[in-house]
Short mmCIF file of C-alpha atoms in Angstrom, two decimals:
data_model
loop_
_atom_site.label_atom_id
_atom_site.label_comp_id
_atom_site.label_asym_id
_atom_site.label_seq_id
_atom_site.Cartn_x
_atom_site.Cartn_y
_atom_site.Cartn_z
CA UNK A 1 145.01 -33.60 4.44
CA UNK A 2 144.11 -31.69 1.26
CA UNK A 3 141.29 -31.79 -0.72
CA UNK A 4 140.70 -34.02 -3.01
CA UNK A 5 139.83 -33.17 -7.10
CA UNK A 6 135.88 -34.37 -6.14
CA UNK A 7 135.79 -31.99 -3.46
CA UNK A 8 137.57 -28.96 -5.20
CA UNK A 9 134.99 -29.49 -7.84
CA UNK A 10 132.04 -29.42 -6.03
CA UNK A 11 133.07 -25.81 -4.14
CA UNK A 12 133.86 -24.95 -7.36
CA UNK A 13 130.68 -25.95 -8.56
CA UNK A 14 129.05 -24.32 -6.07
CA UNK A 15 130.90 -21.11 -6.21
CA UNK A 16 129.77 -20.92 -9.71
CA UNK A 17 126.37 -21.54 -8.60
CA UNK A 18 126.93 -18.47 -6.40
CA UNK A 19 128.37 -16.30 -8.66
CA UNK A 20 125.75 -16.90 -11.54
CA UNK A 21 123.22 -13.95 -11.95
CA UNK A 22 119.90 -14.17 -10.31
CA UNK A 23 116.42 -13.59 -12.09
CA UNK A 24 115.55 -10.28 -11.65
CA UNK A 25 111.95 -9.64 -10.97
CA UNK A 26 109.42 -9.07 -13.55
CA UNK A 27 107.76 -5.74 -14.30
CA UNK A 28 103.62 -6.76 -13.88
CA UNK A 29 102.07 -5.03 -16.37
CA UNK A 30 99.80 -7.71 -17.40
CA UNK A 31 97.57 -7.85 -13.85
CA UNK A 32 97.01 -4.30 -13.70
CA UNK A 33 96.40 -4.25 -17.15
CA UNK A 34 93.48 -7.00 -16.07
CA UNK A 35 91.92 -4.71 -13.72
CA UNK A 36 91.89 -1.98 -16.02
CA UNK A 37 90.01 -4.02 -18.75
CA UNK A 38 87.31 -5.29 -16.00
CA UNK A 39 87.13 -1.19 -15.21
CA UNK A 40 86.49 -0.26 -19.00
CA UNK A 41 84.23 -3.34 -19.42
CA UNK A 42 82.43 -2.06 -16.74
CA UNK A 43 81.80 1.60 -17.87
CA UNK A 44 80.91 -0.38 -20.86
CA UNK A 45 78.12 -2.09 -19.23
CA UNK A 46 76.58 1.34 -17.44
CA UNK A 47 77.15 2.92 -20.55
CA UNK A 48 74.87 0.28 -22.82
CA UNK A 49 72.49 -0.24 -19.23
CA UNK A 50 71.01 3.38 -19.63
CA UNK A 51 69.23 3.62 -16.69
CA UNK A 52 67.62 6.84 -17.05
CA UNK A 53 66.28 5.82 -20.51
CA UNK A 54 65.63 2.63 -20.24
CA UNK A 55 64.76 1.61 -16.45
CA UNK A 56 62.81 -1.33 -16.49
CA UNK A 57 62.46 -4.34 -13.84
CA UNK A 58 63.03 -7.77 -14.50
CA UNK A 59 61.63 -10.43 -13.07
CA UNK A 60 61.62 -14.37 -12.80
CA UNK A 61 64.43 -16.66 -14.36
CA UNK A 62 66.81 -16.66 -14.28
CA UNK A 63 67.14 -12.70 -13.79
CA UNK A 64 66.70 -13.32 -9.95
CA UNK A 65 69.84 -14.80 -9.36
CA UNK A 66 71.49 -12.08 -7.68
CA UNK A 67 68.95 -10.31 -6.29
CA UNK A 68 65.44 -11.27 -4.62
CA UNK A 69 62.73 -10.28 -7.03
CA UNK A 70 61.41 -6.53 -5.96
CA UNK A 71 57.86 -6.15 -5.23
CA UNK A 72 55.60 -4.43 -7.72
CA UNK A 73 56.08 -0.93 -5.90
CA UNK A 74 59.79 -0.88 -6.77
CA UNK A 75 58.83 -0.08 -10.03
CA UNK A 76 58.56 3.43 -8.56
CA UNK A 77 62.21 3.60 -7.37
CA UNK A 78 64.71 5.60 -9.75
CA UNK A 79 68.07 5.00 -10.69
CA UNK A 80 70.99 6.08 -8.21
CA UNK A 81 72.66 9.33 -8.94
CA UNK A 82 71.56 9.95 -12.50
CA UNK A 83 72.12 13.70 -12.43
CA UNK A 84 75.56 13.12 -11.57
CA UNK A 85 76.42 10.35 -13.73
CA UNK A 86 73.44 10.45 -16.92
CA UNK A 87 73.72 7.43 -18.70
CA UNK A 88 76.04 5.65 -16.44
CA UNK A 89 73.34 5.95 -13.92
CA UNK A 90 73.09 2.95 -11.10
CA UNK A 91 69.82 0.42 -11.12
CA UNK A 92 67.98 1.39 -8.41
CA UNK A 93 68.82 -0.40 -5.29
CA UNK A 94 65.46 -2.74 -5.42
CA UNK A 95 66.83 -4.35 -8.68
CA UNK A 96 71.05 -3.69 -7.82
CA UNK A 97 72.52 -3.29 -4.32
CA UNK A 98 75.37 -3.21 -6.16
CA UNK A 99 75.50 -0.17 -7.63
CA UNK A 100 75.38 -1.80 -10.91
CA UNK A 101 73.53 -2.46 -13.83
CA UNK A 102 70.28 -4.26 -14.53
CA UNK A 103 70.81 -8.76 -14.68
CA UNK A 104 69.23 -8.20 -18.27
CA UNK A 105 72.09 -6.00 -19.50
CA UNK A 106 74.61 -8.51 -17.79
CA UNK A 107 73.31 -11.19 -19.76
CA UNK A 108 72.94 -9.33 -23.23
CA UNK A 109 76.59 -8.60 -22.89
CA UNK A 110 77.85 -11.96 -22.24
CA UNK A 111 76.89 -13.09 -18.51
CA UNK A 112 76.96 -16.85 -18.10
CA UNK A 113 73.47 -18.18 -18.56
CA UNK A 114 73.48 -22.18 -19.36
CA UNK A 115 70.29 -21.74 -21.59
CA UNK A 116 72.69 -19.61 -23.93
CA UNK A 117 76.17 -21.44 -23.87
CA UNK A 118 74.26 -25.05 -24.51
CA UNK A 119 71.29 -24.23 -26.10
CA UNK A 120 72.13 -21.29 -28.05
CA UNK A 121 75.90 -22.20 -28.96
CA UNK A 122 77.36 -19.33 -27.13
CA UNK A 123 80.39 -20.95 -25.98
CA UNK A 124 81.94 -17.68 -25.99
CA UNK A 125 80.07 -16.61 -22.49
CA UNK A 126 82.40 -18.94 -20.79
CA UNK A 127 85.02 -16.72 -21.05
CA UNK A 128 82.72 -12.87 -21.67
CA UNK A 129 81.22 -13.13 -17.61
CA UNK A 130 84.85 -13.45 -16.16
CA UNK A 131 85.04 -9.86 -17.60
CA UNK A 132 81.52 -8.42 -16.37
CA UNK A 133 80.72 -7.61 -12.84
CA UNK A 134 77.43 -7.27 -11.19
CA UNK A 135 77.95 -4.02 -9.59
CA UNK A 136 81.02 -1.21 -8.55
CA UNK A 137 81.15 -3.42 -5.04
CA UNK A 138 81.45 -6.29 -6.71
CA UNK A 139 84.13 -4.40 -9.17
CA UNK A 140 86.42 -3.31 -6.02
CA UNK A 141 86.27 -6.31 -4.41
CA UNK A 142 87.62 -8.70 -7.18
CA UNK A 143 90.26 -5.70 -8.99
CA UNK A 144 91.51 -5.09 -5.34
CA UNK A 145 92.07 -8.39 -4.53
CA UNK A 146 93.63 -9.26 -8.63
CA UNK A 147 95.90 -6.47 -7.63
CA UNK A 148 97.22 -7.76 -4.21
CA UNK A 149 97.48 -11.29 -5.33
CA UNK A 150 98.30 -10.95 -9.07
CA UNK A 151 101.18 -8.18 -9.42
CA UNK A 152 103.37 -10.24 -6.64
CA UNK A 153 102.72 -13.59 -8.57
CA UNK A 154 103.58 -11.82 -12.04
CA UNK A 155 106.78 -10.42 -10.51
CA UNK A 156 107.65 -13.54 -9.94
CA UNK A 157 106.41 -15.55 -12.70
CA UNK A 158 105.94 -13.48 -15.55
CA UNK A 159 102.72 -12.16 -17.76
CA UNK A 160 102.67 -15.74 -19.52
CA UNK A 161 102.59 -18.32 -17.49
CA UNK A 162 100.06 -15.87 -14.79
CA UNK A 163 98.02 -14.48 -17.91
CA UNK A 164 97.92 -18.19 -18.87
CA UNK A 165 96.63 -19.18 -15.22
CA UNK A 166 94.17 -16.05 -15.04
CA UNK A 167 92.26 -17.11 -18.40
CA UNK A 168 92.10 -21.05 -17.94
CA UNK A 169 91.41 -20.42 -14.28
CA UNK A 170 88.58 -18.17 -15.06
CA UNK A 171 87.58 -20.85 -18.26
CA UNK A 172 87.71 -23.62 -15.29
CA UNK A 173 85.07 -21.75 -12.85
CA UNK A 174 82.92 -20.96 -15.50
CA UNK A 175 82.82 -24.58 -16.84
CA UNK A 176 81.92 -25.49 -13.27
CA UNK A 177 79.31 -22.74 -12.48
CA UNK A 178 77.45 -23.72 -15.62
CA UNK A 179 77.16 -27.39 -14.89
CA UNK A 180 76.31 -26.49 -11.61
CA UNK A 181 73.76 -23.59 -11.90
CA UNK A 182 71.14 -23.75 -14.68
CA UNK A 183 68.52 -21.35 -14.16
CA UNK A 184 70.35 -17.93 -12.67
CA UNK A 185 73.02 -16.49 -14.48
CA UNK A 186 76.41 -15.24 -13.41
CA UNK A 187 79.54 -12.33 -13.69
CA UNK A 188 82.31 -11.65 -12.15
CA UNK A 189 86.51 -12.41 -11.98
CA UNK A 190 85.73 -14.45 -8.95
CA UNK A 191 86.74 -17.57 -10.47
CA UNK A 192 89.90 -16.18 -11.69
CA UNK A 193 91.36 -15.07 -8.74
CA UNK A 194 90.43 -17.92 -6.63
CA UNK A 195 92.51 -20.06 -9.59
CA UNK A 196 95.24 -17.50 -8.22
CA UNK A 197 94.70 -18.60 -4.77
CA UNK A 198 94.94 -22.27 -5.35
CA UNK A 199 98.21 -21.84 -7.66
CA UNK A 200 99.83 -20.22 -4.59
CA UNK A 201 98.89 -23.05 -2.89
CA UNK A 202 100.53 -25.09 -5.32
CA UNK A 203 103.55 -23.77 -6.00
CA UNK A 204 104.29 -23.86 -2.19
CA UNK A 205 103.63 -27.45 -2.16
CA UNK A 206 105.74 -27.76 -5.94
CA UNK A 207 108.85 -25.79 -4.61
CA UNK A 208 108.30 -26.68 -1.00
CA UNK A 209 112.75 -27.57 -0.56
CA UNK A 210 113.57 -24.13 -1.24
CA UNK A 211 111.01 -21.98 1.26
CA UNK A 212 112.79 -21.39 4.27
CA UNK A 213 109.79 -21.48 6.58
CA UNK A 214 107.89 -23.62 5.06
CA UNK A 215 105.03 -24.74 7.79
CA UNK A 216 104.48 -20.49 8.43
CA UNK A 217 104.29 -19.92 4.84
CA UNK A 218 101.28 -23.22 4.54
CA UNK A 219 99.38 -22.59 7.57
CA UNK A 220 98.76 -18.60 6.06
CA UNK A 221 97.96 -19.67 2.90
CA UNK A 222 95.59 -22.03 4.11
CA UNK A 223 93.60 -19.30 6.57
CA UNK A 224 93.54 -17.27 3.48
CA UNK A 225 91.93 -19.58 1.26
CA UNK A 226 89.58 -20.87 3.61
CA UNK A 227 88.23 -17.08 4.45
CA UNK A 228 87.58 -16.58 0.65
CA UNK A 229 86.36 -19.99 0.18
CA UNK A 230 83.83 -19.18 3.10
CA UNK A 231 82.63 -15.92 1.23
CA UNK A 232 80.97 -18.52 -1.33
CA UNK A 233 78.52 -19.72 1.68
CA UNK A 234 76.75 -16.10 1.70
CA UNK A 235 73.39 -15.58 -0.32
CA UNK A 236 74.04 -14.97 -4.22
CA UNK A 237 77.56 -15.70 -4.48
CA UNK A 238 78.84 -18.11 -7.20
CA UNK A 239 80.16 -20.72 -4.88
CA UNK A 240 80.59 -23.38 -7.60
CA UNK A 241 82.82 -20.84 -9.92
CA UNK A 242 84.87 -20.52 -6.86
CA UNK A 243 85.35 -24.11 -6.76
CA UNK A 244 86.05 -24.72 -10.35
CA UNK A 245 88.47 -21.91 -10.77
CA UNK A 246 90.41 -22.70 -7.30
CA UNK A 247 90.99 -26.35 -8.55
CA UNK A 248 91.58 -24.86 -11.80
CA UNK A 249 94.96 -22.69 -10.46
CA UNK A 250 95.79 -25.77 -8.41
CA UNK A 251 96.71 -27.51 -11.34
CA UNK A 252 97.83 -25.31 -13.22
CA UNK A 253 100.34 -24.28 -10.40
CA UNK A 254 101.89 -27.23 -10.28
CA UNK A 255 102.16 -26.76 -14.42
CA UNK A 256 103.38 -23.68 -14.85
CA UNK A 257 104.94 -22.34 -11.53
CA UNK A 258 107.59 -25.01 -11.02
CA UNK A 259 111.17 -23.72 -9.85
CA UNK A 260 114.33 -25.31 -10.61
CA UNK A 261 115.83 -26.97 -7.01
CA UNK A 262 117.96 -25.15 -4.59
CA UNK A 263 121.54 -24.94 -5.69
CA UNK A 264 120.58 -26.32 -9.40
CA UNK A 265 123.05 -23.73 -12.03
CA UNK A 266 122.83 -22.97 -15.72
CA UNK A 267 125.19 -25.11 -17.32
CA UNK A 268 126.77 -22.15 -18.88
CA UNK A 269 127.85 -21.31 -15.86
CA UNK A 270 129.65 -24.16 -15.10
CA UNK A 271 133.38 -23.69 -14.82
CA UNK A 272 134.96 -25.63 -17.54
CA UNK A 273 136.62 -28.86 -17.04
CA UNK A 274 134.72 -30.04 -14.24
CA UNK A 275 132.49 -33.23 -13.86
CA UNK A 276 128.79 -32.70 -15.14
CA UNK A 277 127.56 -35.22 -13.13
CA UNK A 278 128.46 -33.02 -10.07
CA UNK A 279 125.56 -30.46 -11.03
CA UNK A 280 122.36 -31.32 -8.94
CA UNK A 281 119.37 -31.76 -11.87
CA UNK A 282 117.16 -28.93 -12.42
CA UNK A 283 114.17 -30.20 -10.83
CA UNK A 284 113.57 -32.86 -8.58
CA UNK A 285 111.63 -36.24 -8.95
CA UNK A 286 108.53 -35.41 -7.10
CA UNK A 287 108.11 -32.61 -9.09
CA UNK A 288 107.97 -33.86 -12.79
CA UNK A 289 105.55 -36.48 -10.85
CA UNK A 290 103.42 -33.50 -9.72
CA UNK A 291 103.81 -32.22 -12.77
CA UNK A 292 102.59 -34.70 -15.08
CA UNK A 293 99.80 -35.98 -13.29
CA UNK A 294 98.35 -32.63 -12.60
CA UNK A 295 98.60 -32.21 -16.42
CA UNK A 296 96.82 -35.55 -16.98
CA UNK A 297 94.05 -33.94 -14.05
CA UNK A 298 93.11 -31.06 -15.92
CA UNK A 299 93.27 -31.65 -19.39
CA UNK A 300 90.82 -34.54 -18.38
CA UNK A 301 88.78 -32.35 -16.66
CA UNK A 302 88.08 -29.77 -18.90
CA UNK A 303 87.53 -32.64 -21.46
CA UNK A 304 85.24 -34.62 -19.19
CA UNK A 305 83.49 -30.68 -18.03
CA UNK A 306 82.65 -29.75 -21.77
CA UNK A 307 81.66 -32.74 -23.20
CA UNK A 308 78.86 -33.39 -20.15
CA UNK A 309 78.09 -29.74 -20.79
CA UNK A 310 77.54 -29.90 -24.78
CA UNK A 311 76.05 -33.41 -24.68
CA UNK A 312 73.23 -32.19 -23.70
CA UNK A 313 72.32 -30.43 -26.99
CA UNK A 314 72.03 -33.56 -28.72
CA UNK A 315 69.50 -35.02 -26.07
CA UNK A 316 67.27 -32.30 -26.26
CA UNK A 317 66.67 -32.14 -30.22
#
């Protein structure tokens, strides 16, 4: 028997969807341009920190939020390696084990400190710490991992929508981390990248039709997370900007990293004179479910986040 016109349409259909051009990858240029900005911000930081000139100790709140407070003989100690490196000198490692700069330079250059954002109006910190970091192992750690995670996700996404997800993730971990913690102060991309994690993590569960093994590709992710998520249990680590930012990317994945369904053409493409109904719809119906309500989720929750944060101003005057 032959084919009938349905059926010749639908191979045609398809053989259009076959022939039509793929997306080619993107060039990331954003993400290592990321890392290179946290670099520069901070050479910034040694440079204004001074150590040689102006080594000093600090102690009590919330400067000993990193770091234990040193014991009055540290004030002997000298910076690290300041023949080598003059100004750009390392805090001793009493006050940085780092190799950083001194908690009071972090916080005159933008460090999250809750006393500042709600009492002084700084609301600017909220997005200044995600670009400071605490010390050059804290540095390597976060712009190595940015590097791994980011440049693959930009390839395949695009600087937008990722630079979009590194900022509000970032905003969403600081937002967190200042409700959470108000008498130490805080740096660091952290945030940021774990909004990275959980948008991997989401766009997995978003596209989930067209991975090929799916269960593989879940049960990884899920080990991953779960290491970094565990780093937030050690002494001085930010756990609650880890949090914030990871929810943060979950959202946001299912926001901004949707893909259009397996087998679903431009309708340009389509070979003229063929049933439009034919064509499968770009996405399916879970997905502009997941979408919307994980749009309703986090505009709510940064509304809900800075409005308990700021309300607080008018209670205390």
């Amino acid at each position: 028997m032959g084919k009938t016109a349905t059926g010749r349409a639908e191979e045609d259909v398809e053989a259009a969807w076959a022939a039509a051009p793929q997306q080619e990858a993107w060039v990331a240029w954003l993400v290592p341009a990321f890392a290179l900005a946290n670099t520069i911000a901070f050479a910034y930081t040694m440079y204004v920190n001074d150590c040689p000139s102006s080594h000093r100790l600090l102690l009590g709140p919330p400067y000993s939020y990193y770091y234990s407070s040193p014991s009055s003989s540290s004030s002997s100690s000298t910076c690290v390696f300041p023949s080598l490196l003059g100004r750009f000198a390392f805090e001793p490692f009493s006050v940085n084990p780092l190799l950083g700069p001194s908690l009071r330079t972090l916080d005159k250059l933008g460090a999250l400190n809750y006393a500042e954002v709600v009492e002084g109006g700084q609301g600017w910190r909220l997005i200044a710490c995600i670009w400071l970091h605490a010390g050059v192992v804290h540095l390597l750690a976060n712009m190595l991992s940015l590097l791994f995670i980011g440049v693959r996700l930009e390839q395949e996404f695009g600087f937008v929508k990722i630079g979009m997800l590194y900022l509000l993730s970032g905003f969403g971990g600081s937002l967190m981390s200042c409700l959470s913690i108000r008498t130490k102060i805080s740096v660091g991309a952290s945030g940021a990248l774990f909004g990275l994690l959980g948008a991997m993590l989401s766009e997995l569960i978003m596209n989930w039709t067209i991975y090929a093994n799916k269960f593989a590709a879940l049960l990884t992710l899920i080990v991953v997370i779960a290491i970094n998520l565990a780093v937030g249990i050690v002494p001085h680590v930010d756990s609650s900007a880890h949090i914030g930012g990871f929810i943060s990317g979950f959202l946001l994945g299912f926001v901004l990293l949707i893909r259009p369904q397996f087998g679903w053409i431009n309708r340009k493409h389509i070979p003229p004179g063929y049933n439009i109904e034919l064509v499968k719809p770009k996405h399916k119906t879970y997905q502009h479910i997941l979408w919307l309500v994980a749009i309703i989720l986090l505009i709510t929750g940064f509304l809900i986040g800075l409005i308990k944060l700021f309300r607080g101003v008018s209670k205390q005057h």
